[in-house]
Structure formats: structure tokens, C-alpha cells
Amino acid sequence: MESEMAEQQVRAEHSVKSVPPQDLVYGINDKPPILQAIFAALQHMLAMFVGIITPPLIIGSALKLPAADIQYIVSLSLIMSGVGTLIQTKRLGRVGCGLLAVQGTSFNFVSPIIVAGLALQHAGVDTQTMLGTLFGTLFISALVMVLVSRCLHWLRRVITPLVTGIIVLLIGLTLIKEGVVSMGGGYGAMQDGSFGSLTNLGLSALVFLIIVICNLVNCSFLRLSAIVIAMVIGYLSAWWLGVVHYQAPAHESLFTLPAFLPYGFHFSFALFIPLAIIAIVTCFEAIGDITATSDISREPVDGPLYMRRIGGGVLASGLNSALAALTGTFPLSNFAQNNGVIQLTGVASRRVGIIAALMLILLGFLPSVAFLIQNIPQPVLGGATIIMFGTIAAAGIRIIAKQELDRRALLILTVSLGLGLGVSQVPNLLVHLPPLIRSVLSFGVATGGIAAMLLNLILFPGSKSAVKRKQAVITLPKWRHHDDHV
């Protein structure tokens, strides 16, 4: 109760500085009608569903896990994503950011987990022990995220709106590639030669245009349900064209129940080092995602309330990832694409986040329903996600545009974007670096984010000389001050 009153007080202080724009229909504390809330929650669930189940499917396939284990991990990924979303949105004490911030299985850990699993297999470790070692080490790695969340007050000089805006922009720009791949039919279409076919592009264009039209029409219901309407029409069109191919579950079971340490608990220090570094990188991505959610929800992106949200959000990511490891699934992170759903629907209500969390938990308990949704064709998803990822990049641009873009800021922006996008486009650039460094810098968001933070510290740090220099600039004549910023 006290925390809510503190939030309201801080929000009131910021309300004088900014007027909420017309494109936000429901704020974080608003309670939309239940039907509208369910529609909005369904769109969040559809936007993140494939992202949740894809990492365990990729890891399971690469490690050649038994079908029963893959299905268990997939179901637990949905359940734990729902639990994590509930904690993030509801905010339990100091745990959670208190925004409509959804969580799902992190893609950051996919490559390190596969490498670690293959190394254990080559050492002659059986599947049960291998999974127990992976999840045990992931549990300890998640505690690193908890530790980072407690140290964020020391990083205020690093975590500036400019840095977080750059991270949000990089998240959106690097994700656009995945949206384009889905539009063409996905990675499976690349293998069978159907990638970029007229059928795939037509389905993507249909979904894309429906979302755009629904957002242009002056009807709140169409806007709130734009993604659901577009994906339903796209799914039916794909079925009529014969593109939908139902894939039955690995085995028939009505319910999937979580188990505590289903594969035992083992720890490997050699595996811990790269996983811990990826956990730290995931913390900075969470900061960027929560910043984007705050901005889209018309909440402060600086000040004490913002820092409490950041600290609680990173803490929740760590605790949720630790709980996921104890139940036999992979770490969680904030999903950036759902910020696009908030932008498109204009709904930032926490009620929607709670309903979406309950939907995910229910799907996790019902594996047959989950596999039915899994069969949504990639082009249908691509037509929706390409817009969502674009709105994330736009949110980053909006955060950056609010800052004073002097020479220093522009230099930080250009170097960070150049390195981040360059690494994401040409990952072979790092092929000769040590494996540990390569595993961290191979993520464009990590490379650009680290560059932004380092440059933010190195270039004119907040020393007394910098303050004097800033005061001197302020006292210059108006024409000279303008010229300096040009």
C-alpha cells in the first residue's frame, strides 16, 4: 500500500512535465472491461507464445533429448512464463516492475546451453545428469541477476536515458530480422526451398494490412483486437491455401504438472562462467525492455520511481529464472515484442498482464492446446511481429529524442549503433576472439549496450570540470550556444 502511494506521488510530480497523449487508451492502473481485457491479453499471449516454446525446441533438438523431456520442458516454459509475468506485473513487495511486462524463455542462453550440453555429452554424461547439471548451473547463474539488481543504485551514472534508449533501439532493430524470416516462412522454409514464396509473402501482407487498417479506423474495439483479428483471418486463409500442417504432440497427456528438481541438481564451475556473463547481459536487456514499457505506458523513464521499477524488474527476472531452473526449464527474460502490442492496442493496464499470465499457465497445464497454437504458420506470425518489432525500435528513438543530442550524445549513439548492428549482421567478425568474449559480444544488443555504457563513462564524465564546462556553455550568447550543438 505504501509503495503504491509513493508511486502515485512520484507520478503526480512527473504529470506536470508531460501530458499523456491520446494514443494510450488505458494506463497501468486502469481496469478495462473484462471482454476488452481478454482480447488484449490474448494478443499478448499470441505475440509471445512461439518465442516461449522456440528455445526449448531448439535446445531439445540440438541435444537430441527424448520427446517426453522436450514436451515437459516446453510445458514448463509456458507455466513459468505465466508465473514470471504475474510476478513482474503484480509486483510482490520489491519484486517486479509493476508494469505490463511479460516474461518468456530467454533466447540469450540458447547457444551457451547447447554448447554446454554437447560438451557434457562428449564427456560421456547421461541425459539425466546432463540436464541436472545444466539446470543446477543455471540456478546459480540466475542468482547473479539477483545480485546485479541489488547493485543498480551504483550504476545510475551508467544507466542513463540515453544508454537505455540505445539498448531499446538495438533490441527492436535486431529483432526485425526475425520478423522478416517469419514473413518468408521461417527457417524451415529455408530448408525446403519455399522461403519467400508468393503464398508466404501474401499471407504476411494480409496480416500486416489488417493490423494497419484496424489501427487507422476510429474504433477502439478494432484497435484493441487488431492482432487477434488479423491472425485469425491469416490462419483461416493459410488453412484454405493448405499451408497449415498440424503436428501432433509428442505423447498423449491431459495435464502437465511441475516437478521440483526433476533431473536432480549438479553444478559445473566451468559452465557457470559463460552462463553468468550471459545472465548479466540479460539484466541490461531487461533494463532496456522495462524502459521501453515505461515509455510506452507513459510512465517516468528517470527518477526514483523508474529506478525502483528497474531494480524490481531485474530482481524478478533473476528469481523467476532461478525458480524455472528448479522446476526443469530455462531462464526467463522480458519479452520486447509485447511492447509493440501495448503500442498497437493502446492498453498498458496491469489487469491485461495478469490475464495473459493466467492464459500461459493454463496452456502449460494443457499441452494439447499449446501444440495446437504452435501450428500457427510462420508467415501469419511474421506479418504481426514485423510491426511489433518496429514499434520497439520507435520507442527507443522516442527515448533518445527526449535527450539533449549534443556532440557527445551523438558520438555515443553512432558508435553504439554501428558496433551493435555490425556484430548482429556479420557475427563472423568475432570468430578469432576467445570463446568467452565471443559468447558475450556475439549479441548485437550486448555489444552496443556495453559500448554505450563505456562511452557514457569515458566521454566527459560527471566531474567538476565537466560541470564548469557545462555552465560555461550555458552562459554563451544564444547564437554561439546553438552553433555548438550543431
CSV table of C-alpha atoms in Angstrom, one decimal:
chain,number,residue,atom,x,y,z
A,1,MET,CA,0.0,0.0,0.0
A,2,GLU,CA,2.8,2.4,0.9
A,3,SER,CA,4.6,1.6,-2.3
A,4,GLU,CA,1.5,2.4,-4.4
A,5,MET,CA,1.1,5.7,-2.6
A,6,ALA,CA,4.8,6.5,-3.3
A,7,GLU,CA,4.3,5.7,-6.9
A,8,GLN,CA,1.2,7.9,-7.2
A,9,GLN,CA,3.2,10.8,-5.6
A,10,VAL,CA,6.1,10.5,-7.9
A,11,ARG,CA,3.8,10.1,-10.9
A,12,ALA,CA,2.0,13.3,-9.9
A,13,GLU,CA,5.3,15.1,-9.8
A,14,HIS,CA,6.0,14.0,-13.4
A,15,SER,CA,2.5,14.7,-14.6
A,16,VAL,CA,3.2,18.4,-14.7
A,17,LYS,CA,6.1,17.9,-17.2
A,18,SER,CA,4.3,15.7,-19.7
A,19,VAL,CA,0.7,15.4,-20.9
A,20,PRO,CA,-0.4,11.9,-21.7
A,21,PRO,CA,-1.0,11.6,-25.5
A,22,GLN,CA,-4.3,10.4,-27.0
A,23,ASP,CA,-2.9,7.1,-28.2
A,24,LEU,CA,-2.9,5.5,-24.7
A,25,VAL,CA,-6.4,4.1,-24.1
A,26,TYR,CA,-5.8,2.5,-20.7
A,27,GLY,CA,-2.9,3.3,-18.3
A,28,ILE,CA,-1.2,0.8,-16.0
A,29,ASN,CA,-3.8,1.3,-13.2
A,30,ASP,CA,-6.9,1.5,-15.4
A,31,LYS,CA,-9.2,-1.5,-15.5
A,32,PRO,CA,-10.6,-2.0,-18.9
A,33,PRO,CA,-13.9,-4.0,-19.3
A,34,ILE,CA,-13.3,-7.7,-19.0
A,35,LEU,CA,-14.0,-8.5,-22.7
A,36,GLN,CA,-11.5,-5.9,-23.9
A,37,ALA,CA,-9.0,-7.0,-21.3
A,38,ILE,CA,-9.3,-10.6,-22.5
A,39,PHE,CA,-8.9,-9.6,-26.1
A,40,ALA,CA,-5.8,-7.6,-25.3
A,41,ALA,CA,-4.4,-10.4,-23.1
A,42,LEU,CA,-5.0,-12.9,-25.9
A,43,GLN,CA,-2.9,-10.7,-28.3
A,44,HIS,CA,0.0,-10.6,-25.8
A,45,MET,CA,-0.2,-14.4,-25.4
A,46,LEU,CA,-0.2,-14.9,-29.2
A,47,ALA,CA,2.7,-12.5,-29.7
A,48,MET,CA,4.9,-14.3,-27.2
A,49,PHE,CA,3.8,-17.9,-27.5
A,50,VAL,CA,6.2,-19.0,-30.3
A,51,GLY,CA,9.0,-17.1,-28.6
A,52,ILE,CA,8.5,-19.1,-25.4
A,53,ILE,CA,8.4,-22.5,-26.9
A,54,THR,CA,11.1,-22.0,-29.6
A,55,PRO,CA,14.2,-22.0,-27.3
A,56,PRO,CA,13.4,-25.4,-25.6
A,57,LEU,CA,12.5,-26.9,-29.0
A,58,ILE,CA,15.9,-25.7,-30.5
A,59,ILE,CA,17.8,-26.9,-27.5
A,60,GLY,CA,16.0,-30.2,-27.3
A,61,SER,CA,16.6,-30.8,-31.0
A,62,ALA,CA,20.3,-29.9,-30.8
A,63,LEU,CA,20.9,-32.1,-27.7
A,64,LYS,CA,18.7,-34.9,-29.1
A,65,LEU,CA,16.6,-35.1,-25.9
A,66,PRO,CA,13.8,-37.6,-25.6
A,67,ALA,CA,10.4,-36.4,-26.9
A,68,ALA,CA,8.9,-36.7,-23.4
A,69,ASP,CA,11.6,-34.4,-21.9
A,70,ILE,CA,11.1,-31.9,-24.7
A,71,GLN,CA,7.4,-31.7,-24.1
A,72,TYR,CA,7.8,-31.4,-20.4
A,73,ILE,CA,10.3,-28.5,-20.8
A,74,VAL,CA,8.0,-26.8,-23.3
A,75,SER,CA,5.0,-27.0,-21.0
A,76,LEU,CA,7.0,-25.8,-18.0
A,77,SER,CA,8.3,-22.9,-20.1
A,78,LEU,CA,4.7,-21.8,-20.6
A,79,ILE,CA,3.8,-22.2,-17.0
A,80,MET,CA,6.9,-20.4,-15.7
A,81,SER,CA,6.5,-17.6,-18.2
A,82,GLY,CA,3.0,-17.1,-16.9
A,83,VAL,CA,4.3,-17.2,-13.3
A,84,GLY,CA,7.1,-14.7,-14.2
A,85,THR,CA,4.7,-12.4,-16.0
A,86,LEU,CA,2.3,-12.5,-13.0
A,87,ILE,CA,5.1,-11.5,-10.6
A,88,GLN,CA,6.5,-8.8,-12.8
A,89,THR,CA,3.1,-7.2,-13.4
A,90,LYS,CA,1.6,-7.6,-10.0
A,91,ARG,CA,4.8,-6.6,-8.1
A,92,LEU,CA,5.1,-8.5,-4.9
A,93,GLY,CA,6.8,-6.2,-2.4
A,94,ARG,CA,10.0,-5.2,-4.1
A,95,VAL,CA,9.9,-8.0,-6.6
A,96,GLY,CA,8.6,-7.0,-10.1
A,97,CYS,CA,8.4,-3.7,-12.0
A,98,GLY,CA,4.7,-3.2,-11.7
A,99,LEU,CA,4.1,-2.7,-15.4
A,100,LEU,CA,2.5,-4.8,-18.1
A,101,ALA,CA,5.9,-6.5,-18.6
A,102,VAL,CA,5.6,-10.1,-19.8
A,103,GLN,CA,8.3,-12.7,-19.4
A,104,GLY,CA,9.2,-15.7,-21.5
A,105,THR,CA,12.1,-18.1,-22.2
A,106,SER,CA,15.2,-16.2,-23.0
A,107,PHE,CA,16.9,-16.6,-26.4
A,108,ASN,CA,20.2,-15.3,-24.9
A,109,PHE,CA,21.0,-18.7,-23.2
A,110,VAL,CA,20.2,-20.9,-26.2
A,111,SER,CA,23.7,-21.0,-27.7
A,112,PRO,CA,25.6,-21.4,-24.4
A,113,ILE,CA,23.3,-24.1,-23.2
A,114,ILE,CA,23.7,-26.1,-26.4
A,115,VAL,CA,27.5,-25.8,-26.3
A,116,ALA,CA,27.5,-26.8,-22.6
A,117,GLY,CA,25.1,-29.7,-23.2
A,118,LEU,CA,27.2,-31.0,-26.1
A,119,ALA,CA,30.4,-30.8,-24.0
A,120,LEU,CA,28.8,-32.9,-21.3
A,121,GLN,CA,27.6,-35.4,-23.8
A,122,HIS,CA,31.0,-35.7,-25.3
A,123,ALA,CA,32.4,-36.3,-21.8
A,124,GLY,CA,30.1,-39.4,-21.6
A,125,VAL,CA,27.4,-37.9,-19.2
A,126,ASP,CA,24.0,-39.4,-19.5
A,127,THR,CA,20.9,-37.3,-20.3
A,128,GLN,CA,19.6,-37.2,-16.7
A,129,THR,CA,22.9,-36.0,-15.3
A,130,MET,CA,23.4,-33.6,-18.2
A,131,LEU,CA,20.1,-31.9,-17.6
A,132,GLY,CA,20.6,-31.9,-13.9
A,133,THR,CA,24.0,-30.1,-14.4
A,134,LEU,CA,22.6,-27.6,-16.8
A,135,PHE,CA,19.6,-26.6,-14.6
A,136,GLY,CA,21.7,-26.6,-11.5
A,137,THR,CA,24.3,-24.3,-13.0
A,138,LEU,CA,21.5,-22.1,-14.5
A,139,PHE,CA,20.1,-21.8,-11.0
A,140,ILE,CA,23.3,-20.4,-9.6
A,141,SER,CA,23.7,-18.2,-12.7
A,142,ALA,CA,20.2,-16.7,-12.0
A,143,LEU,CA,21.4,-15.6,-8.6
A,144,VAL,CA,23.9,-13.4,-10.4
A,145,MET,CA,20.9,-11.5,-11.8
A,146,VAL,CA,19.6,-11.1,-8.2
A,147,LEU,CA,22.9,-9.7,-7.1
A,148,VAL,CA,23.0,-7.2,-10.0
A,149,SER,CA,19.5,-6.0,-9.1
A,150,ARG,CA,20.8,-5.0,-5.7
A,151,CYS,CA,23.7,-3.0,-7.1
A,152,LEU,CA,21.8,-0.9,-9.6
A,153,HIS,CA,21.9,2.2,-7.4
A,154,TRP,CA,25.6,2.2,-8.0
A,155,LEU,CA,25.1,2.2,-11.8
A,156,ARG,CA,22.9,5.3,-12.1
A,157,ARG,CA,25.7,7.0,-13.8
A,158,VAL,CA,25.8,4.2,-16.4
A,159,ILE,CA,22.1,3.6,-16.7
A,160,THR,CA,21.1,6.9,-18.2
A,161,PRO,CA,18.1,7.5,-20.5
A,162,LEU,CA,20.5,7.8,-23.5
A,163,VAL,CA,22.0,4.4,-22.8
A,164,THR,CA,18.7,2.7,-22.2
A,165,GLY,CA,17.2,4.3,-25.3
A,166,ILE,CA,20.1,3.0,-27.4
A,167,ILE,CA,19.6,-0.5,-25.9
A,168,VAL,CA,15.8,-0.4,-26.7
A,169,LEU,CA,16.5,0.8,-30.2
A,170,LEU,CA,19.0,-2.1,-30.7
A,171,ILE,CA,16.6,-4.6,-29.4
A,172,GLY,CA,14.0,-3.5,-31.9
A,173,LEU,CA,16.4,-3.3,-34.9
A,174,THR,CA,18.0,-6.7,-34.2
A,175,LEU,CA,14.6,-8.4,-33.8
A,176,ILE,CA,13.3,-7.1,-37.1
A,177,LYS,CA,15.4,-9.8,-38.8
A,178,GLU,CA,13.5,-12.5,-37.0
A,179,GLY,CA,10.2,-10.9,-38.1
A,180,VAL,CA,11.4,-10.8,-41.8
A,181,VAL,CA,12.4,-14.5,-41.5
A,182,SER,CA,8.9,-15.4,-40.3
A,183,MET,CA,7.4,-13.4,-43.1
A,184,GLY,CA,9.3,-15.6,-45.6
A,185,GLY,CA,8.1,-18.8,-44.0
A,186,GLY,CA,10.7,-19.3,-41.2
A,187,TYR,CA,13.9,-21.3,-41.0
A,188,GLY,CA,12.0,-24.5,-42.0
A,189,ALA,CA,11.0,-22.8,-45.3
A,190,MET,CA,14.7,-22.0,-46.0
A,191,GLN,CA,15.5,-25.7,-45.9
A,192,ASP,CA,12.6,-26.9,-48.1
A,193,GLY,CA,13.0,-24.1,-50.7
A,194,SER,CA,9.7,-22.4,-50.1
A,195,PHE,CA,11.1,-19.4,-48.3
A,196,GLY,CA,9.8,-16.1,-49.8
A,197,SER,CA,7.2,-17.8,-51.9
A,198,LEU,CA,4.2,-15.7,-53.1
A,199,THR,CA,2.0,-17.6,-50.7
A,200,ASN,CA,4.1,-16.8,-47.7
A,201,LEU,CA,4.5,-13.2,-48.6
A,202,GLY,CA,0.8,-12.9,-49.4
A,203,LEU,CA,-0.2,-14.2,-46.0
A,204,SER,CA,2.2,-11.9,-44.2
A,205,ALA,CA,1.0,-8.9,-46.3
A,206,LEU,CA,-2.6,-9.8,-45.4
A,207,VAL,CA,-2.0,-9.9,-41.7
A,208,PHE,CA,0.2,-6.7,-41.9
A,209,LEU,CA,-2.5,-4.8,-43.8
A,210,ILE,CA,-5.3,-5.9,-41.5
A,211,ILE,CA,-3.4,-4.6,-38.4
A,212,VAL,CA,-2.7,-1.3,-40.1
A,213,ILE,CA,-6.3,-0.8,-41.2
A,214,CYS,CA,-7.7,-1.7,-37.8
A,215,ASN,CA,-5.4,0.9,-36.2
A,216,LEU,CA,-6.4,3.6,-38.7
A,217,VAL,CA,-10.1,3.1,-38.2
A,218,ASN,CA,-11.6,5.2,-35.5
A,219,CYS,CA,-13.0,2.3,-33.5
A,220,SER,CA,-11.5,1.3,-30.1
A,221,PHE,CA,-12.7,-2.3,-30.4
A,222,LEU,CA,-10.9,-2.9,-33.7
A,223,ARG,CA,-7.7,-1.3,-32.4
A,224,LEU,CA,-7.8,-3.4,-29.2
A,225,SER,CA,-8.3,-6.7,-31.1
A,226,ALA,CA,-6.3,-5.8,-34.2
A,227,ILE,CA,-3.7,-8.6,-33.8
A,228,VAL,CA,-6.3,-11.3,-32.9
A,229,ILE,CA,-8.5,-10.4,-35.9
A,230,ALA,CA,-5.5,-10.3,-38.2
A,231,MET,CA,-4.1,-13.6,-37.0
A,232,VAL,CA,-7.4,-15.4,-37.1
A,233,ILE,CA,-8.1,-14.2,-40.7
A,234,GLY,CA,-4.5,-15.1,-41.6
A,235,TYR,CA,-4.8,-18.6,-40.0
A,236,LEU,CA,-8.0,-19.3,-41.8
A,237,SER,CA,-6.5,-18.1,-45.1
A,238,ALA,CA,-3.5,-20.3,-44.6
A,239,TRP,CA,-5.8,-23.3,-43.8
A,240,TRP,CA,-7.7,-22.6,-47.0
A,241,LEU,CA,-4.5,-22.5,-49.0
A,242,GLY,CA,-3.3,-25.7,-47.4
A,243,VAL,CA,-0.4,-24.2,-45.6
A,244,VAL,CA,-1.4,-25.3,-42.1
A,245,HIS,CA,0.1,-28.7,-41.2
A,246,TYR,CA,-1.0,-29.9,-37.8
A,247,GLN,CA,1.8,-31.5,-35.7
A,248,ALA,CA,0.5,-33.8,-33.0
A,249,PRO,CA,2.0,-33.7,-29.5
A,250,ALA,CA,5.0,-35.9,-28.6
A,251,HIS,CA,2.7,-38.1,-26.4
A,252,GLU,CA,-0.9,-38.0,-25.3
A,253,SER,CA,-1.3,-36.5,-21.8
A,254,LEU,CA,-4.2,-34.3,-20.5
A,255,PHE,CA,-2.1,-32.4,-17.9
A,256,THR,CA,1.5,-31.5,-17.3
A,257,LEU,CA,2.4,-30.8,-13.6
A,258,PRO,CA,5.6,-29.1,-12.5
A,259,ALA,CA,8.1,-31.2,-10.6
A,260,PHE,CA,10.8,-30.0,-8.2
A,261,LEU,CA,14.3,-30.8,-9.5
A,262,PRO,CA,13.0,-33.4,-11.9
A,263,TYR,CA,16.6,-34.1,-13.2
A,264,GLY,CA,18.5,-33.7,-9.9
A,265,PHE,CA,20.9,-30.9,-9.0
A,266,HIS,CA,24.5,-30.7,-10.1
A,267,PHE,CA,26.9,-27.8,-10.6
A,268,SER,CA,29.8,-27.1,-13.0
A,269,PHE,CA,32.0,-24.1,-12.4
A,270,ALA,CA,33.4,-24.3,-16.0
A,271,LEU,CA,29.9,-23.9,-17.4
A,272,PHE,CA,29.0,-21.3,-14.8
A,273,ILE,CA,31.4,-18.6,-16.1
A,274,PRO,CA,29.8,-18.1,-19.6
A,275,LEU,CA,26.3,-18.5,-18.2
A,276,ALA,CA,26.9,-15.9,-15.5
A,277,ILE,CA,28.1,-13.4,-18.1
A,278,ILE,CA,25.0,-14.0,-20.3
A,279,ALA,CA,22.9,-13.5,-17.1
A,280,ILE,CA,24.5,-10.1,-16.7
A,281,VAL,CA,23.8,-9.2,-20.3
A,282,THR,CA,20.2,-10.3,-19.8
A,283,CYS,CA,20.0,-7.8,-16.9
A,284,PHE,CA,20.8,-5.0,-19.2
A,285,GLU,CA,18.4,-6.2,-21.8
A,286,ALA,CA,15.7,-6.2,-19.1
A,287,ILE,CA,16.6,-2.6,-18.2
A,288,GLY,CA,16.1,-1.7,-21.9
A,289,ASP,CA,12.8,-3.6,-22.1
A,290,ILE,CA,11.4,-2.1,-18.9
A,291,THR,CA,12.4,1.3,-20.0
A,292,ALA,CA,10.5,0.8,-23.3
A,293,THR,CA,7.5,-0.4,-21.4
A,294,SER,CA,7.6,2.6,-19.1
A,295,ASP,CA,7.9,5.0,-22.0
A,296,ILE,CA,5.0,3.4,-24.0
A,297,SER,CA,2.9,3.3,-20.8
A,298,ARG,CA,3.6,7.0,-20.3
A,299,GLU,CA,5.5,6.3,-17.0
A,300,PRO,CA,8.7,8.1,-16.0
A,301,VAL,CA,11.9,6.9,-17.6
A,302,ASP,CA,14.1,8.5,-14.9
A,303,GLY,CA,13.9,9.4,-11.3
A,304,PRO,CA,13.3,7.3,-8.1
A,305,LEU,CA,10.1,5.5,-9.3
A,306,TYR,CA,11.9,4.5,-12.5
A,307,MET,CA,14.9,3.1,-10.6
A,308,ARG,CA,12.5,1.2,-8.3
A,309,ARG,CA,10.9,-0.4,-11.3
A,310,ILE,CA,14.2,-1.3,-12.9
A,311,GLY,CA,15.5,-2.8,-9.6
A,312,GLY,CA,12.3,-4.8,-9.0
A,313,GLY,CA,12.2,-5.9,-12.6
A,314,VAL,CA,15.7,-7.2,-12.7
A,315,LEU,CA,15.2,-8.9,-9.3
A,316,ALA,CA,12.1,-10.6,-10.6
A,317,SER,CA,13.9,-11.8,-13.7
A,318,GLY,CA,16.6,-13.4,-11.5
A,319,LEU,CA,14.2,-15.0,-9.1
A,320,ASN,CA,11.9,-16.2,-11.8
A,321,SER,CA,14.8,-17.7,-13.7
A,322,ALA,CA,16.0,-19.5,-10.5
A,323,LEU,CA,12.5,-20.9,-10.0
A,324,ALA,CA,12.4,-22.0,-13.6
A,325,ALA,CA,15.7,-23.9,-13.2
A,326,LEU,CA,14.4,-25.6,-10.1
A,327,THR,CA,11.3,-26.9,-12.0
A,328,GLY,CA,13.3,-28.1,-15.0
A,329,THR,CA,13.2,-25.3,-17.7
A,330,PHE,CA,15.3,-22.5,-19.0
A,331,PRO,CA,15.9,-18.9,-17.8
A,332,LEU,CA,13.3,-16.1,-18.4
A,333,SER,CA,13.7,-12.6,-19.7
A,334,ASN,CA,11.4,-9.7,-20.5
A,335,PHE,CA,9.9,-10.0,-24.0
A,336,ALA,CA,10.4,-6.9,-26.1
A,337,GLN,CA,7.8,-7.7,-28.8
A,338,ASN,CA,5.0,-7.3,-26.3
A,339,ASN,CA,5.8,-3.6,-26.0
A,340,GLY,CA,4.6,-3.5,-29.6
A,341,VAL,CA,1.3,-4.9,-28.6
A,342,ILE,CA,0.9,-2.2,-26.0
A,343,GLN,CA,1.7,0.4,-28.6
A,344,LEU,CA,-0.7,-1.1,-31.1
A,345,THR,CA,-3.6,-1.6,-28.7
A,346,GLY,CA,-3.1,1.4,-26.5
A,347,VAL,CA,-3.6,-0.8,-23.5
A,348,ALA,CA,-1.0,-0.7,-20.7
A,349,SER,CA,-3.3,-2.0,-17.9
A,350,ARG,CA,-1.8,-4.4,-15.4
A,351,ARG,CA,-5.1,-6.3,-15.5
A,352,VAL,CA,-4.3,-7.4,-19.0
A,353,GLY,CA,-0.9,-8.6,-17.9
A,354,ILE,CA,-2.5,-10.7,-15.1
A,355,ILE,CA,-5.0,-12.3,-17.5
A,356,ALA,CA,-2.2,-13.0,-20.1
A,357,ALA,CA,-0.2,-14.7,-17.3
A,358,LEU,CA,-3.1,-16.9,-16.4
A,359,MET,CA,-3.6,-17.9,-20.0
A,360,LEU,CA,0.0,-19.0,-20.3
A,361,ILE,CA,-0.2,-21.1,-17.1
A,362,LEU,CA,-3.4,-22.7,-18.4
A,363,LEU,CA,-1.7,-23.6,-21.7
A,364,GLY,CA,1.2,-25.0,-19.9
A,365,PHE,CA,-1.1,-27.4,-18.0
A,366,LEU,CA,-2.8,-28.4,-21.2
A,367,PRO,CA,-0.1,-29.4,-23.7
A,368,SER,CA,-2.5,-30.4,-26.4
A,369,VAL,CA,-3.9,-26.9,-26.6
A,370,ALA,CA,-0.4,-25.5,-26.6
A,371,PHE,CA,0.6,-27.6,-29.5
A,372,LEU,CA,-2.5,-26.5,-31.4
A,373,ILE,CA,-1.5,-22.9,-31.2
A,374,GLN,CA,2.1,-23.8,-32.0
A,375,ASN,CA,0.9,-24.7,-35.5
A,376,ILE,CA,0.1,-21.1,-36.5
A,377,PRO,CA,2.0,-20.7,-39.8
A,378,GLN,CA,5.2,-18.6,-39.6
A,379,PRO,CA,4.0,-16.1,-42.3
A,380,VAL,CA,1.0,-15.3,-40.2
A,381,LEU,CA,3.2,-14.6,-37.2
A,382,GLY,CA,5.6,-12.6,-39.3
A,383,GLY,CA,3.0,-10.2,-40.6
A,384,ALA,CA,2.3,-9.3,-37.0
A,385,THR,CA,5.7,-9.4,-35.4
A,386,ILE,CA,7.3,-7.2,-38.0
A,387,ILE,CA,5.1,-4.4,-36.9
A,388,MET,CA,5.7,-5.1,-33.2
A,389,PHE,CA,9.4,-5.1,-33.6
A,390,GLY,CA,9.3,-1.9,-35.5
A,391,THR,CA,7.4,-0.2,-32.7
A,392,ILE,CA,10.1,-1.3,-30.2
A,393,ALA,CA,12.7,0.5,-32.3
A,394,ALA,CA,10.4,3.5,-32.5
A,395,ALA,CA,10.1,3.5,-28.7
A,396,GLY,CA,13.9,3.6,-28.5
A,397,ILE,CA,14.0,6.5,-30.9
A,398,ARG,CA,11.5,8.4,-28.8
A,399,ILE,CA,13.5,7.9,-25.6
A,400,ILE,CA,16.7,9.1,-27.3
A,401,ALA,CA,14.9,12.1,-28.9
A,402,LYS,CA,14.0,13.3,-25.4
A,403,GLN,CA,17.7,13.7,-24.6
A,404,GLU,CA,19.9,16.6,-25.5
A,405,LEU,CA,21.7,15.3,-28.6
A,406,ASP,CA,24.9,17.3,-28.4
A,407,ARG,CA,28.2,16.1,-29.9
A,408,ARG,CA,28.9,13.7,-27.0
A,409,ALA,CA,25.5,12.1,-27.2
A,410,LEU,CA,25.7,11.7,-31.0
A,411,LEU,CA,29.1,10.1,-30.7
A,412,ILE,CA,27.8,7.6,-28.2
A,413,LEU,CA,24.8,6.9,-30.4
A,414,THR,CA,26.6,6.4,-33.6
A,415,VAL,CA,29.4,4.2,-32.2
A,416,SER,CA,27.0,2.0,-30.2
A,417,LEU,CA,24.6,1.5,-33.1
A,418,GLY,CA,27.5,0.9,-35.5
A,419,LEU,CA,29.0,-1.8,-33.3
A,420,GLY,CA,25.7,-3.4,-32.2
A,421,LEU,CA,24.2,-3.6,-35.7
A,422,GLY,CA,27.5,-4.5,-37.3
A,423,VAL,CA,28.1,-7.5,-35.0
A,424,SER,CA,24.5,-8.7,-35.4
A,425,GLN,CA,24.8,-8.5,-39.2
A,426,VAL,CA,28.3,-10.0,-39.5
A,427,PRO,CA,28.9,-12.3,-36.5
A,428,ASN,CA,31.9,-13.9,-38.1
A,429,LEU,CA,33.8,-10.7,-37.2
A,430,LEU,CA,34.4,-12.2,-33.8
A,431,VAL,CA,35.4,-15.7,-34.9
A,432,HIS,CA,39.1,-15.3,-33.7
A,433,LEU,CA,38.3,-13.9,-30.3
A,434,PRO,CA,38.4,-16.1,-27.2
A,435,PRO,CA,35.2,-18.2,-26.8
A,436,LEU,CA,34.2,-16.5,-23.6
A,437,ILE,CA,34.4,-13.0,-25.1
A,438,ARG,CA,32.8,-14.1,-28.3
A,439,SER,CA,29.8,-15.6,-26.5
A,440,VAL,CA,29.1,-12.2,-24.9
A,441,LEU,CA,29.8,-9.9,-27.8
A,442,SER,CA,28.0,-12.1,-30.4
A,443,PHE,CA,24.7,-10.5,-29.3
A,444,GLY,CA,24.3,-7.1,-31.0
A,445,VAL,CA,22.4,-5.7,-28.1
A,446,ALA,CA,25.2,-6.7,-25.7
A,447,THR,CA,27.9,-5.2,-27.9
A,448,GLY,CA,26.1,-1.9,-28.5
A,449,GLY,CA,24.9,-1.7,-24.9
A,450,ILE,CA,28.4,-2.2,-23.4
A,451,ALA,CA,29.8,0.3,-25.9
A,452,ALA,CA,27.2,2.9,-24.9
A,453,MET,CA,27.9,2.4,-21.2
A,454,LEU,CA,31.6,2.6,-21.6
A,455,LEU,CA,31.5,5.7,-23.7
A,456,ASN,CA,29.0,7.3,-21.3
A,457,LEU,CA,31.6,6.9,-18.6
A,458,ILE,CA,34.7,7.9,-20.7
A,459,LEU,CA,33.4,10.9,-22.7
A,460,PHE,CA,33.2,13.9,-20.4
A,461,PRO,CA,32.3,12.1,-17.1
A,462,GLY,CA,30.4,13.9,-14.5
A,463,SER,CA,33.4,15.6,-12.9
A,464,LYS,CA,33.7,19.1,-11.6
A,465,SER,CA,35.5,20.2,-14.7
A,466,ALA,CA,32.6,18.9,-16.8
A,467,VAL,CA,30.1,20.8,-14.7
A,468,LYS,CA,32.1,24.0,-15.1
A,469,ARG,CA,32.3,23.3,-18.9
A,470,LYS,CA,28.5,22.9,-19.0
A,471,GLN,CA,28.0,26.1,-17.1
A,472,ALA,CA,30.3,27.9,-19.4
A,473,VAL,CA,28.4,26.7,-22.4
A,474,ILE,CA,25.1,27.9,-20.8
A,475,THR,CA,26.4,31.5,-20.4
A,476,LEU,CA,27.5,31.8,-24.0
A,477,PRO,CA,25.5,34.0,-26.4
A,478,LYS,CA,22.5,32.4,-27.9
A,479,TRP,CA,23.9,32.1,-31.4
A,480,ARG,CA,27.1,30.6,-30.1
A,481,HIS,CA,25.2,28.0,-27.9
A,482,HIS,CA,23.2,26.9,-30.9
A,483,ASP,CA,26.2,26.6,-33.1
A,484,ASP,CA,28.0,24.4,-30.5
A,485,HIS,CA,25.1,21.9,-30.6
A,486,VAL,CA,25.0,21.9,-34.4
